[in-house]
C-alpha positions in Angstrom: -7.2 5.2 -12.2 -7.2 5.4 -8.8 -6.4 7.8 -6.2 -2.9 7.1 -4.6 -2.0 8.2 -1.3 1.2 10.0 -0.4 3.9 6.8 1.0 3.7 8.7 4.3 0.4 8.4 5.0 0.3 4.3 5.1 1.5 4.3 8.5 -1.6 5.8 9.5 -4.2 3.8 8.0 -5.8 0.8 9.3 -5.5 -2.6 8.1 -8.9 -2.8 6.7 -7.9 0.6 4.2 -4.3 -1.0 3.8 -6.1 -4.8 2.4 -8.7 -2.7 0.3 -5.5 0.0 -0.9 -3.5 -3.0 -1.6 -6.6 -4.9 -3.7 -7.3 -1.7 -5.5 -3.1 -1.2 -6.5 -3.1 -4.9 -7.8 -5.9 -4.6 -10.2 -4.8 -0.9 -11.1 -1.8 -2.8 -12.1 -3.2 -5.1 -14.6 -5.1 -2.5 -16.4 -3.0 0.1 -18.5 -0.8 2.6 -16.4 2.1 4.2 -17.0 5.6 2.8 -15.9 5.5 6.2 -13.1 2.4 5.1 -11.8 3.1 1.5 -11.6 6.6 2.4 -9.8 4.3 4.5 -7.4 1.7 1.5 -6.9 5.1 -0.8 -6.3 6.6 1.5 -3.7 3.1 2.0 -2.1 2.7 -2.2 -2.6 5.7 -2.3 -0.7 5.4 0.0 2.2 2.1 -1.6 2.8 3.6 -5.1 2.8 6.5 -4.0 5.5 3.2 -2.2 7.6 0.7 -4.6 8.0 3.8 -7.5 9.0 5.2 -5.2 11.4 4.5 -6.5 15.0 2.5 -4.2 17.3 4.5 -2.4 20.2 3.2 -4.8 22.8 4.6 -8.1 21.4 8.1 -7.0 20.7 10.2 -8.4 23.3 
C-alpha cells in the first residue's frame, strides 16, 4: 500500500511528484485494495488530473 496524501496537499506539489503520485495510484489500483482506498486513489486521480491541466496564471487571458 502506499502512502496517500491529504486531497489538499496536491495543489502544492510539483508536476514531477504529481506524474510519479499519479503512476504509483494506478498500479495501487490494480493490486488488491479496498473499495475506501480505491475511492480515495479516484478522488486523489482526479484532483491531480484537474491540477496538472490547469493553465499557469500567466497564460490566462
Amino acid at each position: 500500500m502506499i502512502h496517500l496524501p491529504p486531497l489538499s496537499t496536491i495543489a502544492y506539489m510539483s508536476p514531477q511528484e504529481l506524474h510519479a503520485l499519479r503512476a504509483a495510484i494506478l498500479t495501487a489500483l490494480n493490486t488488491g485494495t479496498t473499495p475506501q482506498e480505491q475511492n480515495h486513489m479516484l478522488l486523489l486521480l482526479h484532483r491531480i488530473n484537474a491540477t496538472l491541466n490547469r493553465k499557469p496564471p500567466s497564460s490566462r487571458p
